[in-house]
PDB file of C-alpha atoms in Angstrom:
ATOM      1  CA  UNK A 212      83.624 242.958  96.333  1.00  0.00           C
ATOM      2  CA  UNK A 213      80.545 241.572  98.015  1.00  0.00           C
ATOM      3  CA  UNK A 214      77.894 240.592  95.445  1.00  0.00           C
ATOM      4  CA  UNK A 215      75.138 241.415  97.938  1.00  0.00           C
ATOM      5  CA  UNK A 216      76.042 245.109  97.825  1.00  0.00           C
ATOM      6  CA  UNK A 217      75.836 245.353  94.040  1.00  0.00           C
ATOM      7  CA  UNK A 218      72.202 244.436  93.466  1.00  0.00           C
ATOM      8  CA  UNK A 219      69.704 247.097  92.506  1.00  0.00           C
ATOM      9  CA  UNK A 220      67.114 246.213  95.156  1.00  0.00           C
ATOM     10  CA  UNK A 221      68.649 248.704  97.613  1.00  0.00           C
ATOM     11  CA  UNK A 222      68.522 251.556  95.161  1.00  0.00           C
ATOM     12  CA  UNK A 223      66.248 253.996  93.288  1.00  0.00           C
ATOM     13  CA  UNK A 224      65.622 251.365  90.609  1.00  0.00           C
ATOM     14  CA  UNK A 225      62.737 249.570  92.381  1.00  0.00           C
ATOM     15  CA  UNK A 226      61.167 252.961  93.152  1.00  0.00           C
ATOM     16  CA  UNK A 227      61.305 254.158  89.529  1.00  0.00           C
ATOM     17  CA  UNK A 228      59.970 250.785  88.353  1.00  0.00           C
ATOM     18  CA  UNK A 229      56.949 251.082  90.687  1.00  0.00           C
ATOM     19  CA  UNK A 230      56.297 254.695  89.715  1.00  0.00           C
ATOM     20  CA  UNK A 231      56.457 253.976  85.993  1.00  0.00           C
ATOM     21  CA  UNK A 232      54.224 250.915  86.303  1.00  0.00           C
ATOM     22  CA  UNK A 233      51.741 253.051  88.285  1.00  0.00           C
ATOM     23  CA  UNK A 234      51.721 255.312  85.215  1.00  0.00           C
ATOM     24  CA  UNK A 235      50.890 252.378  82.931  1.00  0.00           C
ATOM     25  CA  UNK A 236      54.402 251.896  81.571  1.00  0.00           C
ATOM     26  CA  UNK A 237      55.784 248.371  81.109  1.00  0.00           C
ATOM     27  CA  UNK A 238      59.184 248.131  82.802  1.00  0.00           C
ATOM     28  CA  UNK A 239      61.898 245.484  82.539  1.00  0.00           C
ATOM     29  CA  UNK A 240      64.739 245.535  85.069  1.00  0.00           C
ATOM     30  CA  UNK A 241      67.168 242.764  84.214  1.00  0.00           C
ATOM     31  CA  UNK A 242      69.599 241.780  86.955  1.00  0.00           C
ATOM     32  CA  UNK A 243      72.859 241.361  85.123  1.00  0.00           C
ATOM     33  CA  UNK A 244      75.237 238.532  85.971  1.00  0.00           C
ATOM     34  CA  UNK A 245      78.046 239.496  88.337  1.00  0.00           C
ATOM     35  CA  UNK A 246      77.643 243.277  88.136  1.00  0.00           C
ATOM     36  CA  UNK A 247      80.663 243.703  90.438  1.00  0.00           C
ATOM     37  CA  UNK A 248      82.809 242.140  87.664  1.00  0.00           C
ATOM     38  CA  UNK A 249      80.869 243.070  84.533  1.00  0.00           C
ATOM     39  CA  UNK A 250      81.307 240.974  81.405  1.00  0.00           C
ATOM     40  CA  UNK A 251      79.818 242.570  78.301  1.00  0.00           C
ATOM     41  CA  UNK A 252      79.124 239.291  76.497  1.00  0.00           C
ATOM     42  CA  UNK A 253      77.376 237.761  79.508  1.00  0.00           C
ATOM     43  CA  UNK A 254      75.271 240.891  79.994  1.00  0.00           C
ATOM     44  CA  UNK A 255      74.441 240.919  76.279  1.00  0.00           C
ATOM     45  CA  UNK A 256      73.011 237.392  76.523  1.00  0.00           C
ATOM     46  CA  UNK A 257      70.556 238.638  79.158  1.00  0.00           C
ATOM     47  CA  UNK A 258      69.767 241.935  77.466  1.00  0.00           C
ATOM     48  CA  UNK A 259      69.220 240.467  74.003  1.00  0.00           C
ATOM     49  CA  UNK A 260      66.155 238.657  75.373  1.00  0.00           C
ATOM     50  CA  UNK A 261      64.391 242.012  75.884  1.00  0.00           C
ATOM     51  CA  UNK A 262      62.305 243.796  73.272  1.00  0.00           C
ATOM     52  CA  UNK A 263      63.965 247.098  72.388  1.00  0.00           C
ATOM     53  CA  UNK A 264      62.429 249.303  69.703  1.00  0.00           C
ATOM     54  CA  UNK A 265      61.703 252.921  68.741  1.00  0.00           C
ATOM     55  CA  UNK A 266      59.276 253.248  71.672  1.00  0.00           C
ATOM     56  CA  UNK A 267      61.800 252.047  74.261  1.00  0.00           C
ATOM     57  CA  UNK A 268      63.334 254.248  76.928  1.00  0.00           C
ATOM     58  CA  UNK A 269      66.643 252.822  78.140  1.00  0.00           C
ATOM     59  CA  UNK A 270      67.945 253.854  81.558  1.00  0.00           C
ATOM     60  CA  UNK A 271      71.406 252.863  82.704  1.00  0.00           C
ATOM     61  CA  UNK A 272      73.277 253.532  85.918  1.00  0.00           C
ATOM     62  CA  UNK A 273      77.071 253.625  86.241  1.00  0.00           C
ATOM     63  CA  UNK A 274      78.533 250.637  84.361  1.00  0.00           C
ATOM     64  CA  UNK A 275      75.051 249.963  82.986  1.00  0.00           C
ATOM     65  CA  UNK A 276      75.482 253.146  80.937  1.00  0.00           C
ATOM     66  CA  UNK A 277      78.659 251.763  79.385  1.00  0.00           C
ATOM     67  CA  UNK A 278      76.812 248.577  78.522  1.00  0.00           C
ATOM     68  CA  UNK A 279      73.853 250.364  76.930  1.00  0.00           C
ATOM     69  CA  UNK A 280      76.037 252.692  74.867  1.00  0.00           C
ATOM     70  CA  UNK A 281      78.170 249.819  73.597  1.00  0.00           C
ATOM     71  CA  UNK A 282      75.084 247.671  72.910  1.00  0.00           C
ATOM     72  CA  UNK A 283      73.347 250.468  70.982  1.00  0.00           C
ATOM     73  CA  UNK A 284      76.526 251.052  69.005  1.00  0.00           C
ATOM     74  CA  UNK A 285      76.794 247.393  68.042  1.00  0.00           C
ATOM     75  CA  UNK A 286      73.128 246.680  67.365  1.00  0.00           C
ATOM     76  CA  UNK A 287      72.301 250.001  65.665  1.00  0.00           C
ATOM     77  CA  UNK A 288      68.874 249.956  67.374  1.00  0.00           C
ATOM     78  CA  UNK A 289      66.672 253.035  67.470  1.00  0.00           C
ATOM     79  CA  UNK A 290      65.191 254.074  70.822  1.00  0.00           C
ATOM     80  CA  UNK A 291      62.920 256.825  72.084  1.00  0.00           C
ATOM     81  CA  UNK A 292      65.247 257.940  74.892  1.00  0.00           C
ATOM     82  CA  UNK A 293      68.621 256.985  76.293  1.00  0.00           C
ATOM     83  CA  UNK A 294      69.065 258.086  79.896  1.00  0.00           C
ATOM     84  CA  UNK A 295      72.466 257.706  81.525  1.00  0.00           C
ATOM     85  CA  UNK A 296      72.621 258.123  85.309  1.00  0.00           C
ATOM     86  CA  UNK A 297      76.116 258.676  86.729  1.00  0.00           C
ATOM     87  CA  UNK A 298      77.635 257.208  83.550  1.00  0.00           C
ATOM     88  CA  UNK A 299      80.986 255.489  83.946  1.00  0.00           C
ATOM     89  CA  UNK A 300      83.683 254.741  81.334  1.00  0.00           C
ATOM     90  CA  UNK A 301      86.941 254.584  83.333  1.00  0.00           C
ATOM     91  CA  UNK A 302      88.366 251.143  84.298  1.00  0.00           C
ATOM     92  CA  UNK A 303      88.785 250.670  88.052  1.00  0.00           C
ATOM     93  CA  UNK A 304      89.895 248.100  90.606  1.00  0.00           C
ATOM     94  CA  UNK A 305      93.011 245.978  90.882  1.00  0.00           C
ATOM     95  CA  UNK A 306      94.047 242.549  89.677  1.00  0.00           C
ATOM     96  CA  UNK A 307      91.267 240.478  88.159  1.00  0.00           C
ATOM     97  CA  UNK A 308      88.712 243.241  88.838  1.00  0.00           C
ATOM     98  CA  UNK A 309      90.800 245.742  86.846  1.00  0.00           C
ATOM     99  CA  UNK A 310      91.245 243.280  83.965  1.00  0.00           C
ATOM    100  CA  UNK A 311      87.484 242.708  83.844  1.00  0.00           C
ATOM    101  CA  UNK A 312      86.766 246.425  84.128  1.00  0.00           C
ATOM    102  CA  UNK A 313      89.235 247.293  81.355  1.00  0.00           C
ATOM    103  CA  UNK A 314      87.617 244.784  78.968  1.00  0.00           C
ATOM    104  CA  UNK A 315      84.153 246.106  79.818  1.00  0.00           C
ATOM    105  CA  UNK A 316      84.933 249.806  79.275  1.00  0.00           C
ATOM    106  CA  UNK A 317      87.442 249.505  76.426  1.00  0.00           C
ATOM    107  CA  UNK A 318      85.372 250.304  73.337  1.00  0.00           C
ATOM    108  CA  UNK A 319      84.841 253.283  71.066  1.00  0.00           C
ATOM    109  CA  UNK A 320      81.554 255.113  71.472  1.00  0.00           C
ATOM    110  CA  UNK A 321      79.522 254.992  68.274  1.00  0.00           C
ATOM    111  CA  UNK A 322      78.600 258.628  67.667  1.00  0.00           C
ATOM    112  CA  UNK A 323      75.805 257.582  65.293  1.00  0.00           C
ATOM    113  CA  UNK A 324      73.761 256.683  68.382  1.00  0.00           C
ATOM    114  CA  UNK A 325      72.836 260.375  68.386  1.00  0.00           C
ATOM    115  CA  UNK A 326      70.859 259.798  65.156  1.00  0.00           C
ATOM    116  CA  UNK A 327      69.104 256.689  66.525  1.00  0.00           C
ATOM    117  CA  UNK A 328      68.102 257.989  69.961  1.00  0.00           C
ATOM    118  CA  UNK A 329      65.235 260.450  69.980  1.00  0.00           C
ATOM    119  CA  UNK A 330      66.629 262.056  73.113  1.00  0.00           C
ATOM    120  CA  UNK A 331      69.770 261.577  75.216  1.00  0.00           C
ATOM    121  CA  UNK A 332      69.867 262.744  78.835  1.00  0.00           C
ATOM    122  CA  UNK A 333      72.725 262.326  81.309  1.00  0.00           C
ATOM    123  CA  UNK A 334      72.419 262.786  85.064  1.00  0.00           C
ATOM    124  CA  UNK A 335      75.463 263.741  87.092  1.00  0.00           C
ATOM    125  CA  UNK A 336      76.042 265.344  90.480  1.00  0.00           C
ATOM    126  CA  UNK A 337      78.136 268.187  91.778  1.00  0.00           C
ATOM    127  CA  UNK A 338      79.757 265.755  94.230  1.00  0.00           C
ATOM    128  CA  UNK A 339      80.368 262.838  91.808  1.00  0.00           C
ATOM    129  CA  UNK A 340      83.830 261.241  91.951  1.00  0.00           C
ATOM    130  CA  UNK A 341      86.476 262.689  89.622  1.00  0.00           C
ATOM    131  CA  UNK A 342      86.503 259.588  87.376  1.00  0.00           C
ATOM    132  CA  UNK A 343      82.721 259.875  87.151  1.00  0.00           C
ATOM    133  CA  UNK A 344      83.073 263.472  85.986  1.00  0.00           C
ATOM    134  CA  UNK A 345      85.687 262.404  83.417  1.00  0.00           C
ATOM    135  CA  UNK A 346      83.371 259.627  82.253  1.00  0.00           C
ATOM    136  CA  UNK A 347      80.493 262.062  81.813  1.00  0.00           C
ATOM    137  CA  UNK A 348      82.716 264.294  79.659  1.00  0.00           C
ATOM    138  CA  UNK A 349      83.635 261.318  77.447  1.00  0.00           C
ATOM    139  CA  UNK A 350      79.976 260.409  76.885  1.00  0.00           C
ATOM    140  CA  UNK A 351      78.904 264.015  76.386  1.00  0.00           C
ATOM    141  CA  UNK A 352      81.683 264.716  73.855  1.00  0.00           C
ATOM    142  CA  UNK A 353      80.550 261.721  71.804  1.00  0.00           C
ATOM    143  CA  UNK A 354      76.787 261.680  72.298  1.00  0.00           C
ATOM    144  CA  UNK A 355      75.995 265.316  73.088  1.00  0.00           C
ATOM    145  CA  UNK A 356      72.606 265.252  74.775  1.00  0.00           C
ATOM    146  CA  UNK A 357      71.311 267.128  77.775  1.00  0.00           C
ATOM    147  CA  UNK A 358      73.266 267.045  81.035  1.00  0.00           C
ATOM    148  CA  UNK A 359      71.382 267.446  84.304  1.00  0.00           C
ATOM    149  CA  UNK A 360      73.539 268.083  87.367  1.00  0.00           C
ATOM    150  CA  UNK A 361      71.876 267.651  90.737  1.00  0.00           C
ATOM    151  CA  UNK A 362      73.358 268.678  94.056  1.00  0.00           C
ATOM    152  CA  UNK A 363      74.451 266.131  96.649  1.00  0.00           C
ATOM    153  CA  UNK A 364      73.550 263.011  94.649  1.00  0.00           C
ATOM    154  CA  UNK A 365      77.103 261.600  94.425  1.00  0.00           C
ATOM    155  CA  UNK A 366      77.079 258.471  92.288  1.00  0.00           C
ATOM    156  CA  UNK A 367      73.285 258.142  92.575  1.00  0.00           C
ATOM    157  CA  UNK A 368      73.346 255.357  95.125  1.00  0.00           C
ATOM    158  CA  UNK A 369      71.144 255.183  98.206  1.00  0.00           C
ATOM    159  CA  UNK A 370      74.113 256.060 100.423  1.00  0.00           C
ATOM    160  CA  UNK A 371      74.872 259.169  98.353  1.00  0.00           C
ATOM    161  CA  UNK A 372      71.285 260.313  97.811  1.00  0.00           C
ATOM    162  CA  UNK A 373      69.866 259.371 101.202  1.00  0.00           C
ATOM    163  CA  UNK A 374      66.646 258.226  99.523  1.00  0.00           C
ATOM    164  CA  UNK A 375      65.343 255.647  97.101  1.00  0.00           C
ATOM    165  CA  UNK A 376      63.212 258.276  95.357  1.00  0.00           C
ATOM    166  CA  UNK A 377      64.433 259.921  92.165  1.00  0.00           C
ATOM    167  CA  UNK A 378      61.640 262.286  91.043  1.00  0.00           C
ATOM    168  CA  UNK A 379      63.853 264.117  88.540  1.00  0.00           C
ATOM    169  CA  UNK A 380      64.301 260.884  86.590  1.00  0.00           C
ATOM    170  CA  UNK A 381      60.586 260.131  86.744  1.00  0.00           C
ATOM    171  CA  UNK A 382      59.830 263.570  85.300  1.00  0.00           C
ATOM    172  CA  UNK A 383      62.251 263.037  82.390  1.00  0.00           C
ATOM    173  CA  UNK A 384      60.838 259.603  81.578  1.00  0.00           C
ATOM    174  CA  UNK A 385      57.236 260.802  81.671  1.00  0.00           C
ATOM    175  CA  UNK A 386      57.946 263.947  79.628  1.00  0.00           C
TER     176      UNK A 386
END
């Protein structure tokens, strides 16, 4: 997989960062090491440098959702909101990519996150891939929370959405 295609600079993430900062909200957007071959321990080293507390709103996309859920389960941190966009929990790929993916997604979801997150919201789409729909069901069964399904948003990438704007997410964060 080409590393250039897996950065968040061609996505809704820079847009939501700008919009939130324009609303006076401090935003951190860590670029995780090798997101195309995610390694939980390497990501954790980056993420542990951030301040996360009861006033924090965490937003994850795809494999970032798996990371946040695992991290919250391990650290037992309390947060204001946990927002999962197109959450993923199914290993994918072949060869070394599959091995990496399996290690990244192979953990039990800590259901006590429900008690430590003030609110849990999950975004999905009517045209999400089947494994994405299965992943959403896994997270929802364990974490409950509110599910928001939008039409024609696919996996919430620029190619699927046709825009970098994500006003529905902005509304949820600001609410």
